[in-house]
Amino acid sequence: MRYLNLLTYNVQAGIYSRQYSDYLTNSWKHVLPHPERLVNLARIAQLLRQFDLIGLQEVDAGSLRSSYIDQVQYLARHGGFAHWYRQINRNLGPFAQHSNGILSRMRPRQITEHKLPGLPGRGAVLAEFALTNDAVLAVAIVHLALGSRARKRQFDFLVSLTERYPYLVIMGDFNCGCDSKGLRAMVRMTQMQGLDCERKTFPSWRPRHNLDHILVSRSLRMVAARVVDYALSDHLPISMRIELPDELRFAEPSIRQGPALTQPSAA
């Protein structure tokens, strides 16, 4: 397997937003269950089937509002992914389990969780995949802070990842776009590819801001990238197709439809 199809999607816990007023009228759905949520998740799962590796933000790990359904596991099962992992970043007990998630057709050799600097509730999931020639592809799923000061410290963490991993993908909800000095500085310092001011993802019903990104190291070739018009959350997803260098392949073949779901243990 030489090509990899990526997607990052902030799914807003399965809540369908159509306009700004929905933040008020749908606010109760962030606390209580609603049957529309599962319908939305099923539709999102159909989209995910087209991709090899997914980064999810604002998923619920199983609480009252999600009808005690682990949304990462649900999307893995209905999207046909053999491997999945979720990181709970804000644990409100039975009321909400705010999480990041990763879905993969390749088996990760290791998963690590990182609490990001700043106020509690922001995290990163780092998956390592074995490549031939003893190389490693690292994929970080992130949901960064709203405040610029906290994000600056979080960008420093992302820079440290680029120093450790020559083959690296960082994707998720950065909560900032091209007007962010911190983001531009991080991209300039690391020479990551993929920052595009025209890929606007928020709000999904009238995209004006590019808050979601997929960034890849220079050692990987970016074949294509686009915003996917799939407005079920308040964010639109971003997809990207990348190519590994000629001398590298995944050490284990991809699995299109696995018989069982596995959540690898975090290191």
Short mmCIF file of N, CA, C and O in Angstrom, two decimals, residues 32-83:
data_model
loop_
_atom_site.label_atom_id
_atom_site.label_comp_id
_atom_site.label_asym_id
_atom_site.label_seq_id
_atom_site.Cartn_x
_atom_site.Cartn_y
_atom_site.Cartn_z
N LEU A 32 -28.72 15.86 26.50
CA LEU A 32 -29.73 14.79 26.47
C LEU A 32 -29.71 14.05 25.14
O LEU A 32 -29.32 14.61 24.11
N PRO A 33 -30.14 12.79 25.13
CA PRO A 33 -30.15 12.01 23.88
C PRO A 33 -31.26 12.47 22.94
O PRO A 33 -32.24 13.08 23.37
N HIS A 34 -31.08 12.15 21.65
CA HIS A 34 -32.08 12.47 20.64
C HIS A 34 -31.90 11.46 19.50
O HIS A 34 -30.77 11.18 19.09
N PRO A 35 -33.00 10.91 18.95
CA PRO A 35 -32.87 9.86 17.92
C PRO A 35 -32.18 10.34 16.64
O PRO A 35 -31.59 9.54 15.92
N GLU A 36 -32.23 11.66 16.34
CA GLU A 36 -31.58 12.16 15.13
C GLU A 36 -30.07 11.95 15.17
O GLU A 36 -29.43 11.79 14.13
N ARG A 37 -29.50 11.90 16.37
CA ARG A 37 -28.06 11.77 16.52
C ARG A 37 -27.55 10.48 15.86
O ARG A 37 -26.55 10.48 15.14
N LEU A 38 -28.25 9.38 16.09
CA LEU A 38 -27.82 8.10 15.53
C LEU A 38 -28.00 8.07 14.02
O LEU A 38 -27.19 7.47 13.30
N VAL A 39 -29.04 8.72 13.53
CA VAL A 39 -29.24 8.83 12.08
C VAL A 39 -28.07 9.58 11.46
O VAL A 39 -27.52 9.18 10.41
N ASN A 40 -27.65 10.68 12.09
CA ASN A 40 -26.51 11.46 11.57
C ASN A 40 -25.24 10.63 11.58
O ASN A 40 -24.44 10.67 10.63
N LEU A 41 -25.00 9.90 12.67
CA LEU A 41 -23.79 9.07 12.75
C LEU A 41 -23.78 8.01 11.66
O LEU A 41 -22.72 7.71 11.08
N ALA A 42 -24.92 7.42 11.37
CA ALA A 42 -24.99 6.41 10.31
C ALA A 42 -24.64 7.03 8.96
O ALA A 42 -23.95 6.40 8.14
N ARG A 43 -25.10 8.23 8.72
CA ARG A 43 -24.78 8.92 7.46
C ARG A 43 -23.30 9.28 7.40
O ARG A 43 -22.67 9.17 6.34
N ILE A 44 -22.73 9.69 8.53
CA ILE A 44 -21.30 9.99 8.56
C ILE A 44 -20.50 8.73 8.29
O ILE A 44 -19.49 8.75 7.55
N ALA A 45 -20.92 7.60 8.86
CA ALA A 45 -20.21 6.34 8.65
C ALA A 45 -20.15 5.96 7.18
O ALA A 45 -19.15 5.39 6.71
N GLN A 46 -21.20 6.28 6.43
CA GLN A 46 -21.18 5.98 5.00
C GLN A 46 -20.10 6.78 4.28
O GLN A 46 -19.44 6.26 3.37
N LEU A 47 -19.91 8.03 4.67
CA LEU A 47 -18.84 8.83 4.09
C LEU A 47 -17.47 8.23 4.43
O LEU A 47 -16.59 8.14 3.58
N LEU A 48 -17.29 7.81 5.68
CA LEU A 48 -15.99 7.35 6.14
C LEU A 48 -15.50 6.12 5.39
O LEU A 48 -14.29 5.86 5.33
N ARG A 49 -16.40 5.34 4.82
CA ARG A 49 -16.02 4.12 4.11
C ARG A 49 -15.06 4.36 2.96
O ARG A 49 -14.37 3.44 2.52
N GLN A 50 -15.01 5.59 2.46
CA GLN A 50 -14.15 5.90 1.31
C GLN A 50 -12.68 6.08 1.70
O GLN A 50 -11.83 6.21 0.82
N PHE A 51 -12.37 6.09 3.00
CA PHE A 51 -11.05 6.52 3.44
C PHE A 51 -10.33 5.41 4.21
O PHE A 51 -10.93 4.42 4.63
N ASP A 52 -9.02 5.61 4.36
CA ASP A 52 -8.17 4.61 5.02
C ASP A 52 -7.88 4.95 6.47
O ASP A 52 -7.69 4.05 7.29
N LEU A 53 -7.81 6.23 6.78
CA LEU A 53 -7.46 6.65 8.13
C LEU A 53 -8.21 7.94 8.45
O LEU A 53 -8.15 8.90 7.68
N ILE A 54 -8.92 7.94 9.58
CA ILE A 54 -9.82 9.03 9.94
C ILE A 54 -9.41 9.62 11.28
O ILE A 54 -9.11 8.89 12.23
N GLY A 55 -9.41 10.95 11.36
CA GLY A 55 -9.28 11.64 12.63
C GLY A 55 -10.61 12.29 12.99
O GLY A 55 -11.20 12.99 12.17
N LEU A 56 -11.10 12.02 14.21
CA LEU A 56 -12.38 12.53 14.65
C LEU A 56 -12.19 13.44 15.85
O LEU A 56 -11.38 13.16 16.73
N GLN A 57 -12.96 14.52 15.88
CA GLN A 57 -13.00 15.39 17.05
C GLN A 57 -14.46 15.56 17.49
O GLN A 57 -15.38 15.41 16.68
N GLU A 58 -14.63 15.89 18.78
CA GLU A 58 -15.95 16.08 19.38
C GLU A 58 -16.83 14.85 19.19
O GLU A 58 -17.99 14.94 18.78
N VAL A 59 -16.26 13.69 19.49
CA VAL A 59 -17.05 12.46 19.58
C VAL A 59 -17.29 12.16 21.06
O VAL A 59 -16.51 12.57 21.92
N ASP A 60 -18.37 11.45 21.34
CA ASP A 60 -18.70 11.09 22.71
C ASP A 60 -18.38 9.61 22.92
O ASP A 60 -18.73 8.76 22.10
N ALA A 61 -17.71 9.30 24.02
CA ALA A 61 -17.25 7.93 24.29
C ALA A 61 -18.31 7.06 24.95
O ALA A 61 -18.03 5.90 25.26
N GLY A 62 -19.52 7.60 25.16
CA GLY A 62 -20.59 6.80 25.74
C GLY A 62 -21.15 7.42 27.00
O GLY A 62 -20.67 7.15 28.10
N SER A 63 -22.17 8.24 26.85
CA SER A 63 -22.77 8.93 27.99
C SER A 63 -24.26 9.09 27.73
O SER A 63 -24.80 8.60 26.73
N LEU A 64 -24.94 9.80 28.63
CA LEU A 64 -26.37 10.01 28.50
C LEU A 64 -26.73 10.62 27.16
O LEU A 64 -27.66 10.17 26.48
N ARG A 65 -26.02 11.66 26.75
CA ARG A 65 -26.39 12.38 25.52
C ARG A 65 -26.23 11.52 24.27
O ARG A 65 -26.90 11.76 23.26
N SER A 66 -25.33 10.52 24.30
CA SER A 66 -25.14 9.64 23.15
C SER A 66 -25.88 8.32 23.32
O SER A 66 -25.60 7.36 22.60
N SER A 67 -26.81 8.27 24.28
CA SER A 67 -27.53 7.04 24.60
C SER A 67 -26.56 5.93 25.00
O SER A 67 -26.80 4.75 24.75
N TYR A 68 -25.48 6.33 25.64
CA TYR A 68 -24.43 5.44 26.12
C TYR A 68 -23.78 4.62 25.00
O TYR A 68 -23.31 3.51 25.22
N ILE A 69 -23.76 5.18 23.82
CA ILE A 69 -23.08 4.57 22.67
C ILE A 69 -21.72 5.21 22.52
O ILE A 69 -21.61 6.45 22.48
N ASP A 70 -20.67 4.41 22.45
CA ASP A 70 -19.34 4.91 22.14
C ASP A 70 -19.33 5.26 20.66
O ASP A 70 -19.34 4.37 19.80
N GLN A 71 -19.31 6.55 20.34
CA GLN A 71 -19.47 6.97 18.95
C GLN A 71 -18.28 6.59 18.08
O GLN A 71 -18.44 6.38 16.87
N VAL A 72 -17.09 6.51 18.65
CA VAL A 72 -15.93 6.09 17.86
C VAL A 72 -16.09 4.62 17.47
O VAL A 72 -15.88 4.25 16.30
N GLN A 73 -16.46 3.79 18.41
CA GLN A 73 -16.68 2.38 18.10
C GLN A 73 -17.81 2.22 17.09
O GLN A 73 -17.73 1.40 16.16
N TYR A 74 -18.88 2.99 17.27
CA TYR A 74 -20.02 2.91 16.34
C TYR A 74 -19.57 3.25 14.91
O TYR A 74 -19.91 2.52 13.96
N LEU A 75 -18.81 4.33 14.75
CA LEU A 75 -18.36 4.74 13.42
C LEU A 75 -17.38 3.74 12.84
O LEU A 75 -17.37 3.50 11.63
N ALA A 76 -16.55 3.14 13.70
CA ALA A 76 -15.64 2.11 13.22
C ALA A 76 -16.42 0.90 12.70
O ALA A 76 -16.14 0.38 11.61
N ARG A 77 -17.40 0.46 13.47
CA ARG A 77 -18.18 -0.72 13.08
C ARG A 77 -18.93 -0.47 11.78
O ARG A 77 -18.90 -1.29 10.85
N HIS A 78 -19.63 0.66 11.70
CA HIS A 78 -20.47 0.93 10.53
C HIS A 78 -19.67 1.47 9.35
O HIS A 78 -20.18 1.45 8.23
N GLY A 79 -18.45 1.94 9.60
CA GLY A 79 -17.59 2.37 8.50
C GLY A 79 -16.67 1.27 8.00
O GLY A 79 -15.95 1.47 7.01
N GLY A 80 -16.65 0.12 8.67
CA GLY A 80 -15.84 -1.00 8.22
C GLY A 80 -14.38 -0.91 8.59
O GLY A 80 -13.53 -1.43 7.87
N PHE A 81 -14.07 -0.27 9.72
CA PHE A 81 -12.68 -0.13 10.15
C PHE A 81 -12.33 -1.19 11.18
O PHE A 81 -13.04 -1.37 12.18
N ALA A 82 -11.21 -1.86 10.97
CA ALA A 82 -10.79 -2.92 11.88
C ALA A 82 -10.18 -2.38 13.17
O ALA A 82 -10.22 -3.04 14.20
N HIS A 83 -9.61 -1.18 13.12
CA HIS A 83 -8.86 -0.65 14.27
C HIS A 83 -9.36 0.74 14.62
O HIS A 83 -9.59 1.57 13.74
#
